């Protein structure tokens, strides 16, 4: 294994999928104002059958990163540390997989950023950072979240406005009130 044990981070693959789903709503004012179900992200990842869908969607990318030696996907069940071939569909759907990566390694962060869309890659120096420390990782994460929010916010506003005008004022008002009530847990 290329990674030193002290710098290797390990977490459930489902945590990666939760982070991806969460990023999809970064900048969406409906989530920020409580006009959306606060459990929406959790439901997108943890509802029955969703794990298999997430793995099918991201297995090629995870397999590619694993083949490059950037990450390892290991079977986290029963203390096993067997590497899992994510490119094999037979390995999709299992809930015990863990992702291992050395995020403190600048070279690994650079490799991960190369898998981002071009619109985000143009900020790669700011996302990757220059240091092998937690501050650099946190700063890069903030830059990435802000740039994603800049992408998501206009589309979320446009979608909300389309819904408002197509449904009419009174129906939209009732819908918004119901969403706010659901968002506040009432």
Short mmCIF file of N, CA and C in Angstrom, two decimals:
data_model
loop_
_atom_site.label_atom_id
_atom_site.label_comp_id
_atom_site.label_asym_id
_atom_site.label_seq_id
_atom_site.Cartn_x
_atom_site.Cartn_y
_atom_site.Cartn_z
N UNK A 1 0.84 -1.19 0.00
CA UNK A 1 0.00 0.00 0.00
C UNK A 1 0.88 1.24 0.00
N UNK A 2 0.58 2.21 -0.88
CA UNK A 2 1.38 3.41 -1.04
C UNK A 2 1.23 4.38 0.11
N UNK A 3 0.12 4.32 0.83
CA UNK A 3 -0.22 5.32 1.83
C UNK A 3 0.39 5.00 3.19
N UNK A 4 0.87 6.04 3.86
CA UNK A 4 1.33 5.80 5.23
C UNK A 4 0.10 5.71 6.12
N UNK A 5 0.16 4.88 7.13
CA UNK A 5 -1.00 4.64 7.99
C UNK A 5 -1.44 5.90 8.73
N UNK A 6 -0.50 6.79 9.07
CA UNK A 6 -0.86 7.97 9.85
C UNK A 6 -1.65 8.98 9.04
N UNK A 7 -1.55 9.00 7.72
CA UNK A 7 -2.22 10.01 6.91
C UNK A 7 -3.40 9.44 6.11
N UNK A 8 -3.66 8.17 6.22
CA UNK A 8 -4.74 7.53 5.48
C UNK A 8 -6.07 7.75 6.17
N UNK A 9 -7.03 8.31 5.45
CA UNK A 9 -8.37 8.48 5.99
C UNK A 9 -9.27 7.39 5.41
N UNK A 10 -10.12 6.84 6.26
CA UNK A 10 -11.04 5.79 5.84
C UNK A 10 -12.44 6.17 6.29
N UNK A 11 -13.41 5.99 5.40
CA UNK A 11 -14.80 6.28 5.74
C UNK A 11 -15.71 5.45 4.85
N UNK A 12 -16.94 5.23 5.29
CA UNK A 12 -17.88 4.45 4.48
C UNK A 12 -18.12 5.12 3.12
N UNK A 13 -18.20 4.32 2.06
CA UNK A 13 -18.48 4.85 0.73
C UNK A 13 -19.81 5.61 0.74
N UNK A 14 -20.74 5.17 1.58
CA UNK A 14 -22.03 5.88 1.67
C UNK A 14 -21.83 7.33 2.12
N UNK A 15 -20.79 7.60 2.88
CA UNK A 15 -20.49 8.98 3.30
C UNK A 15 -20.08 9.82 2.09
N UNK A 16 -19.37 9.21 1.15
CA UNK A 16 -19.03 9.91 -0.09
C UNK A 16 -20.31 10.27 -0.85
N UNK A 17 -21.22 9.32 -0.96
CA UNK A 17 -22.47 9.57 -1.69
C UNK A 17 -23.30 10.65 -0.99
N UNK A 18 -23.29 10.68 0.33
CA UNK A 18 -23.99 11.73 1.07
C UNK A 18 -23.36 13.09 0.77
N UNK A 19 -22.04 13.14 0.73
CA UNK A 19 -21.36 14.40 0.42
C UNK A 19 -21.69 14.87 -0.99
N UNK A 20 -21.73 13.94 -1.94
CA UNK A 20 -22.07 14.30 -3.32
C UNK A 20 -23.50 14.84 -3.39
N UNK A 21 -24.43 14.14 -2.76
CA UNK A 21 -25.83 14.59 -2.77
C UNK A 21 -25.95 15.96 -2.10
N UNK A 22 -25.23 16.15 -1.02
CA UNK A 22 -25.26 17.42 -0.30
C UNK A 22 -24.72 18.55 -1.18
N UNK A 23 -23.64 18.28 -1.90
CA UNK A 23 -23.06 19.29 -2.78
C UNK A 23 -24.04 19.70 -3.88
N UNK A 24 -24.90 18.77 -4.27
CA UNK A 24 -25.90 19.07 -5.30
C UNK A 24 -26.86 20.16 -4.85
N UNK A 25 -26.99 20.35 -3.56
CA UNK A 25 -27.91 21.35 -3.02
C UNK A 25 -27.19 22.57 -2.45
N UNK A 26 -25.85 22.60 -2.56
CA UNK A 26 -25.10 23.77 -2.12
C UNK A 26 -25.52 24.95 -2.98
N UNK A 27 -25.94 26.02 -2.35
CA UNK A 27 -26.38 27.20 -3.09
C UNK A 27 -27.86 27.22 -3.41
N UNK A 28 -28.56 26.13 -3.13
CA UNK A 28 -30.01 26.08 -3.38
C UNK A 28 -30.70 26.79 -2.23
N UNK A 29 -31.27 27.96 -2.51
CA UNK A 29 -31.87 28.78 -1.46
C UNK A 29 -33.01 28.05 -0.75
N UNK A 30 -33.64 27.07 -1.41
CA UNK A 30 -34.73 26.33 -0.77
C UNK A 30 -34.21 25.53 0.42
N UNK A 31 -33.01 24.98 0.31
CA UNK A 31 -32.41 24.25 1.43
C UNK A 31 -31.97 25.22 2.52
N UNK A 32 -31.46 26.37 2.12
CA UNK A 32 -30.95 27.35 3.09
C UNK A 32 -32.06 28.02 3.88
N UNK A 33 -33.24 28.13 3.28
CA UNK A 33 -34.34 28.84 3.94
C UNK A 33 -35.33 27.90 4.62
N UNK A 34 -35.09 26.60 4.53
CA UNK A 34 -36.02 25.64 5.15
C UNK A 34 -37.23 25.35 4.30
N UNK A 35 -37.19 25.74 3.03
CA UNK A 35 -38.32 25.49 2.12
C UNK A 35 -38.22 24.11 1.49
N UNK A 36 -37.25 23.34 1.88
CA UNK A 36 -37.07 22.00 1.35
C UNK A 36 -36.95 21.03 2.52
N UNK A 37 -37.30 19.80 2.29
CA UNK A 37 -37.23 18.76 3.31
C UNK A 37 -35.79 18.65 3.83
N UNK A 38 -35.56 18.88 5.12
CA UNK A 38 -34.19 18.83 5.65
C UNK A 38 -33.58 17.43 5.58
N UNK A 39 -34.39 16.41 5.38
CA UNK A 39 -33.89 15.04 5.26
C UNK A 39 -33.74 14.59 3.81
N UNK A 40 -33.87 15.52 2.87
CA UNK A 40 -33.84 15.17 1.46
C UNK A 40 -32.54 14.45 1.07
N UNK A 41 -31.40 14.97 1.51
CA UNK A 41 -30.12 14.37 1.15
C UNK A 41 -30.03 12.96 1.73
N UNK A 42 -30.41 12.82 2.98
CA UNK A 42 -30.36 11.51 3.64
C UNK A 42 -31.24 10.51 2.87
N UNK A 43 -32.42 10.95 2.47
CA UNK A 43 -33.33 10.07 1.73
C UNK A 43 -32.75 9.69 0.37
N UNK A 44 -32.06 10.63 -0.28
CA UNK A 44 -31.47 10.34 -1.58
C UNK A 44 -30.39 9.26 -1.51
N UNK A 45 -29.78 9.13 -0.35
CA UNK A 45 -28.69 8.17 -0.20
C UNK A 45 -29.14 6.89 0.50
N UNK A 46 -29.97 7.02 1.53
CA UNK A 46 -30.26 5.89 2.40
C UNK A 46 -31.57 5.16 2.13
N UNK A 47 -32.40 5.68 1.23
CA UNK A 47 -33.66 4.99 0.93
C UNK A 47 -33.36 3.63 0.31
N UNK A 48 -34.28 2.66 0.49
CA UNK A 48 -34.05 1.33 -0.07
C UNK A 48 -33.75 1.37 -1.57
N UNK A 49 -32.70 0.66 -1.95
CA UNK A 49 -32.30 0.56 -3.34
C UNK A 49 -31.38 1.67 -3.82
N UNK A 50 -31.22 2.73 -3.05
CA UNK A 50 -30.41 3.86 -3.49
C UNK A 50 -28.92 3.54 -3.51
N UNK A 51 -28.47 2.72 -2.58
CA UNK A 51 -27.04 2.38 -2.53
C UNK A 51 -26.59 1.78 -3.86
N UNK A 52 -27.36 0.88 -4.40
CA UNK A 52 -27.01 0.25 -5.67
C UNK A 52 -27.00 1.28 -6.81
N UNK A 53 -27.96 2.19 -6.80
CA UNK A 53 -28.00 3.23 -7.83
C UNK A 53 -26.77 4.13 -7.76
N UNK A 54 -26.40 4.54 -6.54
CA UNK A 54 -25.21 5.38 -6.36
C UNK A 54 -23.96 4.64 -6.84
N UNK A 55 -23.84 3.38 -6.46
CA UNK A 55 -22.66 2.62 -6.86
C UNK A 55 -22.61 2.44 -8.37
N UNK A 56 -23.75 2.20 -9.00
CA UNK A 56 -23.78 2.08 -10.46
C UNK A 56 -23.35 3.38 -11.12
N UNK A 57 -23.76 4.50 -10.54
CA UNK A 57 -23.44 5.81 -11.10
C UNK A 57 -21.96 6.16 -10.95
N UNK A 58 -21.35 5.79 -9.83
CA UNK A 58 -19.98 6.23 -9.54
C UNK A 58 -18.94 5.12 -9.59
N UNK A 59 -19.32 3.90 -9.91
CA UNK A 59 -18.36 2.80 -9.90
C UNK A 59 -17.24 2.99 -10.91
N UNK A 60 -17.54 3.53 -12.08
CA UNK A 60 -16.50 3.73 -13.09
C UNK A 60 -15.45 4.73 -12.59
N UNK A 61 -15.91 5.84 -12.02
CA UNK A 61 -14.97 6.85 -11.50
C UNK A 61 -14.17 6.29 -10.34
N UNK A 62 -14.84 5.60 -9.40
CA UNK A 62 -14.11 5.02 -8.27
C UNK A 62 -13.11 3.97 -8.74
N UNK A 63 -13.52 3.17 -9.72
CA UNK A 63 -12.62 2.16 -10.28
C UNK A 63 -11.40 2.80 -10.93
N UNK A 64 -11.63 3.88 -11.66
CA UNK A 64 -10.52 4.60 -12.31
C UNK A 64 -9.56 5.15 -11.27
N UNK A 65 -10.09 5.79 -10.23
CA UNK A 65 -9.24 6.34 -9.17
C UNK A 65 -8.51 5.24 -8.42
N UNK A 66 -9.16 4.10 -8.25
CA UNK A 66 -8.53 2.97 -7.59
C UNK A 66 -7.40 2.42 -8.45
N UNK A 67 -7.63 2.31 -9.76
CA UNK A 67 -6.59 1.81 -10.67
C UNK A 67 -5.38 2.75 -10.73
N UNK A 68 -5.61 4.05 -10.53
CA UNK A 68 -4.52 5.02 -10.50
C UNK A 68 -3.78 5.03 -9.17
N UNK A 69 -4.32 4.33 -8.17
CA UNK A 69 -3.70 4.29 -6.85
C UNK A 69 -4.02 5.49 -5.99
N UNK A 70 -5.04 6.27 -6.38
CA UNK A 70 -5.42 7.46 -5.64
C UNK A 70 -6.27 7.10 -4.43
N UNK A 71 -7.14 6.12 -4.60
CA UNK A 71 -8.00 5.66 -3.51
C UNK A 71 -7.96 4.15 -3.46
N UNK A 72 -8.47 3.60 -2.36
CA UNK A 72 -8.74 2.17 -2.25
C UNK A 72 -10.16 2.03 -1.75
N UNK A 73 -10.88 1.09 -2.34
CA UNK A 73 -12.20 0.74 -1.83
C UNK A 73 -12.03 -0.63 -1.22
N UNK A 74 -12.28 -0.71 0.10
CA UNK A 74 -12.07 -1.97 0.81
C UNK A 74 -13.38 -2.44 1.41
N UNK A 75 -13.48 -3.73 1.59
CA UNK A 75 -14.66 -4.32 2.22
C UNK A 75 -14.52 -4.09 3.72
N UNK A 76 -15.40 -3.27 4.27
CA UNK A 76 -15.31 -2.91 5.69
C UNK A 76 -16.03 -3.87 6.60
N UNK A 77 -16.61 -4.94 6.07
CA UNK A 77 -17.37 -5.89 6.88
C UNK A 77 -16.43 -6.85 7.61
N UNK A 78 -16.80 -7.22 8.80
CA UNK A 78 -16.12 -8.22 9.61
C UNK A 78 -14.62 -8.00 9.70
N UNK A 79 -14.19 -6.74 9.76
CA UNK A 79 -12.78 -6.45 9.93
C UNK A 79 -11.94 -6.76 8.71
N UNK A 80 -12.56 -7.06 7.58
CA UNK A 80 -11.82 -7.38 6.37
C UNK A 80 -11.21 -6.12 5.80
N UNK A 81 -10.03 -6.24 5.23
CA UNK A 81 -9.46 -5.10 4.51
C UNK A 81 -9.14 -5.51 3.08
N UNK A 82 -9.99 -6.42 2.53
CA UNK A 82 -9.84 -6.85 1.15
C UNK A 82 -10.22 -5.71 0.21
N UNK A 83 -9.39 -5.46 -0.79
CA UNK A 83 -9.68 -4.43 -1.78
C UNK A 83 -10.83 -4.92 -2.66
N UNK A 84 -11.76 -4.00 -2.97
CA UNK A 84 -12.95 -4.31 -3.77
C UNK A 84 -12.77 -3.71 -5.15
N UNK A 85 -12.97 -4.50 -6.19
CA UNK A 85 -12.91 -4.02 -7.57
C UNK A 85 -14.23 -3.34 -7.91
N UNK A 86 -14.25 -1.99 -7.88
CA UNK A 86 -15.48 -1.24 -8.12
C UNK A 86 -15.91 -1.27 -9.58
N UNK A 87 -15.03 -1.71 -10.49
CA UNK A 87 -15.41 -1.78 -11.89
C UNK A 87 -16.24 -3.03 -12.17
N UNK A 88 -16.29 -3.96 -11.23
CA UNK A 88 -17.06 -5.19 -11.39
C UNK A 88 -18.46 -5.00 -10.82
N UNK A 89 -19.51 -5.04 -11.68
CA UNK A 89 -20.88 -4.83 -11.19
C UNK A 89 -21.31 -5.79 -10.09
N UNK A 90 -20.67 -6.95 -9.99
CA UNK A 90 -21.01 -7.90 -8.93
C UNK A 90 -20.72 -7.32 -7.55
N UNK A 91 -19.83 -6.32 -7.50
CA UNK A 91 -19.45 -5.73 -6.22
C UNK A 91 -20.28 -4.51 -5.85
N UNK A 92 -21.30 -4.19 -6.61
CA UNK A 92 -22.15 -3.03 -6.32
C UNK A 92 -23.26 -3.43 -5.36
N UNK A 93 -23.66 -2.50 -4.52
CA UNK A 93 -24.81 -2.72 -3.65
C UNK A 93 -24.47 -3.15 -2.24
N UNK A 94 -23.24 -3.52 -1.97
CA UNK A 94 -22.87 -3.91 -0.61
C UNK A 94 -22.67 -2.70 0.28
N UNK A 95 -23.21 -2.72 1.47
CA UNK A 95 -23.17 -1.55 2.33
C UNK A 95 -21.91 -1.42 3.17
N UNK A 96 -21.02 -2.43 3.18
CA UNK A 96 -19.88 -2.39 4.08
C UNK A 96 -18.61 -1.83 3.48
N UNK A 97 -18.66 -1.28 2.28
CA UNK A 97 -17.44 -0.79 1.65
C UNK A 97 -16.97 0.52 2.28
N UNK A 98 -15.65 0.64 2.36
CA UNK A 98 -15.03 1.87 2.88
C UNK A 98 -14.08 2.41 1.81
N UNK A 99 -13.96 3.71 1.80
CA UNK A 99 -13.06 4.39 0.90
C UNK A 99 -11.84 4.82 1.71
N UNK A 100 -10.66 4.57 1.19
CA UNK A 100 -9.43 4.99 1.85
C UNK A 100 -8.67 5.91 0.91
N UNK A 101 -8.21 7.02 1.45
CA UNK A 101 -7.46 8.00 0.65
C UNK A 101 -6.59 8.85 1.57
N UNK A 102 -5.48 9.28 1.04
CA UNK A 102 -4.59 10.18 1.78
C UNK A 102 -4.85 11.60 1.27
N UNK A 103 -5.83 12.28 1.84
CA UNK A 103 -6.21 13.62 1.39
C UNK A 103 -5.16 14.67 1.73
N UNK A 104 -4.24 14.36 2.65
CA UNK A 104 -3.21 15.34 2.98
C UNK A 104 -2.13 15.41 1.91
N UNK A 105 -2.07 14.44 1.03
CA UNK A 105 -1.08 14.41 -0.05
C UNK A 105 -1.55 15.32 -1.19
N UNK A 106 -0.79 16.39 -1.45
CA UNK A 106 -1.15 17.36 -2.49
C UNK A 106 -1.28 16.68 -3.85
N UNK A 107 -0.40 15.74 -4.16
CA UNK A 107 -0.44 15.05 -5.45
C UNK A 107 -1.76 14.29 -5.61
N UNK A 108 -2.24 13.68 -4.55
CA UNK A 108 -3.51 12.96 -4.62
C UNK A 108 -4.67 13.93 -4.80
N UNK A 109 -4.63 15.06 -4.09
CA UNK A 109 -5.69 16.06 -4.27
C UNK A 109 -5.69 16.59 -5.71
N UNK A 110 -4.50 16.77 -6.29
CA UNK A 110 -4.43 17.22 -7.68
C UNK A 110 -5.07 16.20 -8.62
N UNK A 111 -4.81 14.94 -8.36
CA UNK A 111 -5.39 13.88 -9.20
C UNK A 111 -6.92 13.87 -9.06
N UNK A 112 -7.40 14.04 -7.84
CA UNK A 112 -8.85 14.07 -7.62
C UNK A 112 -9.50 15.25 -8.34
N UNK A 113 -8.86 16.40 -8.30
CA UNK A 113 -9.40 17.60 -8.95
C UNK A 113 -9.47 17.42 -10.47
N UNK A 114 -8.57 16.62 -11.03
CA UNK A 114 -8.60 16.38 -12.47
C UNK A 114 -9.89 15.66 -12.91
N UNK A 115 -10.62 15.08 -11.97
CA UNK A 115 -11.87 14.40 -12.29
C UNK A 115 -13.08 15.33 -12.18
N UNK A 116 -12.85 16.58 -11.82
CA UNK A 116 -13.94 17.55 -11.74
C UNK A 116 -14.24 18.09 -13.13
N UNK A 117 -15.46 18.62 -13.32
CA UNK A 117 -15.80 19.24 -14.61
C UNK A 117 -14.88 20.45 -14.87
N UNK A 118 -14.67 20.81 -16.14
CA UNK A 118 -13.77 21.92 -16.48
C UNK A 118 -14.10 23.22 -15.75
N UNK A 119 -15.36 23.50 -15.54
CA UNK A 119 -15.74 24.75 -14.88
C UNK A 119 -15.17 24.82 -13.45
N UNK A 120 -15.02 23.68 -12.80
CA UNK A 120 -14.44 23.64 -11.46
C UNK A 120 -12.93 23.48 -11.51
N UNK A 121 -12.43 22.75 -12.51
CA UNK A 121 -10.98 22.54 -12.62
C UNK A 121 -10.22 23.84 -12.80
N UNK A 122 -10.86 24.87 -13.35
CA UNK A 122 -10.15 26.14 -13.53
C UNK A 122 -9.77 26.77 -12.19
N UNK A 123 -10.36 26.28 -11.10
CA UNK A 123 -10.02 26.74 -9.75
C UNK A 123 -9.13 25.73 -9.02
N UNK A 124 -8.50 24.85 -9.78
CA UNK A 124 -7.78 23.72 -9.17
C UNK A 124 -6.70 24.14 -8.18
N UNK A 125 -5.94 25.19 -8.49
CA UNK A 125 -4.88 25.61 -7.57
C UNK A 125 -5.45 26.00 -6.21
N UNK A 126 -6.58 26.70 -6.22
CA UNK A 126 -7.21 27.12 -4.96
C UNK A 126 -7.87 25.94 -4.25
N UNK A 127 -8.41 24.98 -5.01
CA UNK A 127 -9.07 23.82 -4.41
C UNK A 127 -8.03 22.89 -3.80
N UNK A 128 -6.95 22.64 -4.52
CA UNK A 128 -5.92 21.71 -4.04
C UNK A 128 -5.12 22.31 -2.89
N UNK A 129 -4.77 23.58 -2.99
CA UNK A 129 -3.90 24.17 -1.98
C UNK A 129 -2.47 23.75 -2.19
N UNK A 130 -1.58 24.28 -1.37
CA UNK A 130 -0.15 24.02 -1.56
C UNK A 130 0.47 23.24 -0.42
N UNK A 131 -0.27 23.03 0.64
CA UNK A 131 0.30 22.41 1.83
C UNK A 131 -0.31 21.04 2.10
N UNK A 132 0.44 20.21 2.82
CA UNK A 132 -0.03 18.89 3.25
C UNK A 132 -0.62 19.00 4.65
N UNK A 133 -1.61 19.86 4.82
CA UNK A 133 -2.18 20.02 6.16
C UNK A 133 -3.70 20.23 6.10
N UNK A 134 -4.31 20.16 7.26
CA UNK A 134 -5.75 20.28 7.37
C UNK A 134 -6.28 21.64 6.94
N UNK A 135 -5.53 22.72 7.22
CA UNK A 135 -5.99 24.06 6.83
C UNK A 135 -6.11 24.18 5.31
N UNK A 136 -5.15 23.63 4.60
CA UNK A 136 -5.17 23.67 3.14
C UNK A 136 -6.36 22.88 2.60
N UNK A 137 -6.64 21.74 3.22
CA UNK A 137 -7.77 20.92 2.80
C UNK A 137 -9.08 21.64 3.09
N UNK A 138 -9.22 22.24 4.26
CA UNK A 138 -10.45 22.98 4.61
C UNK A 138 -10.66 24.16 3.68
N UNK A 139 -9.60 24.90 3.39
CA UNK A 139 -9.72 26.05 2.49
C UNK A 139 -10.14 25.60 1.09
N UNK A 140 -9.54 24.52 0.61
CA UNK A 140 -9.90 23.98 -0.70
C UNK A 140 -11.34 23.52 -0.74
N UNK A 141 -11.79 22.92 0.34
CA UNK A 141 -13.19 22.48 0.44
C UNK A 141 -14.14 23.66 0.38
N UNK A 142 -13.79 24.75 1.07
CA UNK A 142 -14.62 25.96 1.04
C UNK A 142 -14.68 26.55 -0.37
N UNK A 143 -13.55 26.58 -1.06
CA UNK A 143 -13.53 27.10 -2.43
C UNK A 143 -14.43 26.23 -3.32
N UNK A 144 -14.29 24.92 -3.21
CA UNK A 144 -15.09 24.00 -4.02
C UNK A 144 -16.58 24.20 -3.73
N UNK A 145 -16.96 24.27 -2.47
CA UNK A 145 -18.37 24.47 -2.12
C UNK A 145 -18.90 25.80 -2.67
N UNK A 146 -18.10 26.86 -2.58
CA UNK A 146 -18.55 28.16 -3.08
C UNK A 146 -18.73 28.13 -4.59
N UNK A 147 -17.79 27.51 -5.29
CA UNK A 147 -17.91 27.44 -6.75
C UNK A 147 -19.10 26.58 -7.16
N UNK A 148 -19.36 25.50 -6.41
CA UNK A 148 -20.56 24.69 -6.69
C UNK A 148 -21.83 25.48 -6.41
N UNK A 149 -21.83 26.26 -5.33
CA UNK A 149 -22.99 27.10 -5.02
C UNK A 149 -23.25 28.09 -6.14
N UNK A 150 -22.19 28.62 -6.73
CA UNK A 150 -22.34 29.56 -7.85
C UNK A 150 -22.97 28.89 -9.06
N UNK A 151 -22.77 27.59 -9.20
CA UNK A 151 -23.36 26.84 -10.32
C UNK A 151 -24.82 26.49 -10.00
N UNK A 152 -25.07 26.01 -8.78
CA UNK A 152 -26.39 25.50 -8.41
C UNK A 152 -27.41 26.61 -8.20
N UNK A 153 -27.02 27.71 -7.59
CA UNK A 153 -27.97 28.76 -7.19
C UNK A 153 -28.83 29.29 -8.34
N UNK A 154 -28.25 29.68 -9.47
CA UNK A 154 -29.11 30.20 -10.55
C UNK A 154 -30.12 29.16 -11.07
N UNK A 155 -29.69 27.92 -11.18
CA UNK A 155 -30.61 26.87 -11.66
C UNK A 155 -31.73 26.63 -10.66
N UNK A 156 -31.41 26.63 -9.36
CA UNK A 156 -32.43 26.42 -8.33
C UNK A 156 -33.44 27.56 -8.33
N UNK A 157 -32.95 28.79 -8.46
CA UNK A 157 -33.86 29.94 -8.51
C UNK A 157 -34.76 29.88 -9.73
N UNK A 158 -34.18 29.56 -10.87
CA UNK A 158 -34.94 29.45 -12.11
C UNK A 158 -36.01 28.37 -12.00
N UNK A 159 -35.64 27.22 -11.45
CA UNK A 159 -36.59 26.11 -11.28
C UNK A 159 -37.73 26.52 -10.36
N UNK A 160 -37.43 27.20 -9.28
CA UNK A 160 -38.46 27.64 -8.35
C UNK A 160 -39.40 28.65 -9.00
N UNK A 161 -38.84 29.57 -9.76
CA UNK A 161 -39.66 30.58 -10.43
C UNK A 161 -40.57 29.94 -11.48
N UNK A 162 -40.05 28.97 -12.22
CA UNK A 162 -40.87 28.27 -13.21
C UNK A 162 -42.04 27.58 -12.52
N UNK A 163 -41.76 26.93 -11.40
CA UNK A 163 -42.82 26.26 -10.64
C UNK A 163 -43.84 27.24 -10.12
N UNK A 164 -43.38 28.37 -9.65
CA UNK A 164 -44.27 29.41 -9.11
C UNK A 164 -45.22 29.91 -10.19
N UNK A 165 -44.68 30.25 -11.36
CA UNK A 165 -45.52 30.81 -12.41
C UNK A 165 -46.42 29.77 -13.09
N UNK A 166 -45.94 28.53 -13.20
CA UNK A 166 -46.77 27.52 -13.86
C UNK A 166 -47.91 27.04 -12.96
N UNK A 167 -47.71 27.07 -11.65
CA UNK A 167 -48.74 26.59 -10.72
C UNK A 167 -49.73 27.69 -10.35
N UNK A 168 -49.35 28.93 -10.51
CA UNK A 168 -50.21 30.04 -10.10
C UNK A 168 -49.87 30.49 -8.69
N UNK A 169 -50.26 31.72 -8.37
CA UNK A 169 -49.87 32.35 -7.12
C UNK A 169 -50.45 31.63 -5.90
N UNK A 170 -51.75 31.36 -5.87
CA UNK A 170 -52.34 30.79 -4.65
C UNK A 170 -51.85 29.35 -4.41
N UNK A 171 -51.78 28.56 -5.45
CA UNK A 171 -51.30 27.18 -5.29
C UNK A 171 -49.83 27.18 -4.86
N UNK A 172 -49.03 28.07 -5.45
CA UNK A 172 -47.62 28.16 -5.08
C UNK A 172 -47.45 28.61 -3.64
N UNK A 173 -48.29 29.53 -3.19
CA UNK A 173 -48.23 30.01 -1.81
C UNK A 173 -48.53 28.87 -0.84
N UNK A 174 -49.57 28.09 -1.12
CA UNK A 174 -49.92 26.95 -0.25
C UNK A 174 -48.78 25.92 -0.24
N UNK A 175 -48.21 25.66 -1.41
CA UNK A 175 -47.10 24.71 -1.52
C UNK A 175 -45.90 25.20 -0.71
N UNK A 176 -45.56 26.48 -0.84
CA UNK A 176 -44.43 27.05 -0.10
C UNK A 176 -44.66 26.96 1.40
N UNK A 177 -45.86 27.27 1.86
CA UNK A 177 -46.16 27.17 3.29
C UNK A 177 -46.02 25.74 3.79
N UNK A 178 -46.49 24.77 2.98
CA UNK A 178 -46.37 23.36 3.37
C UNK A 178 -44.90 22.94 3.42
N UNK A 179 -44.10 23.41 2.47
CA UNK A 179 -42.68 23.07 2.45
C UNK A 179 -41.96 23.69 3.67
N UNK A 180 -42.29 24.94 3.98
CA UNK A 180 -41.67 25.58 5.15
C UNK A 180 -42.04 24.85 6.43
N UNK A 181 -43.30 24.41 6.53
CA UNK A 181 -43.74 23.67 7.71
C UNK A 181 -42.99 22.33 7.81
N UNK A 182 -42.84 21.66 6.67
CA UNK A 182 -42.12 20.40 6.67
C UNK A 182 -40.65 20.62 6.99
N UNK A 183 -40.07 21.68 6.46
CA UNK A 183 -38.66 22.01 6.69
C UNK A 183 -38.38 22.36 8.14
N UNK A 184 -39.35 22.96 8.81
CA UNK A 184 -39.13 23.33 10.21
C UNK A 184 -39.51 22.21 11.16
N UNK A 185 -39.98 21.07 10.61
CA UNK A 185 -40.28 19.90 11.43
C UNK A 185 -41.63 19.97 12.12
N UNK A 186 -42.52 20.82 11.64
CA UNK A 186 -43.84 20.94 12.27
C UNK A 186 -44.78 19.88 11.79
#
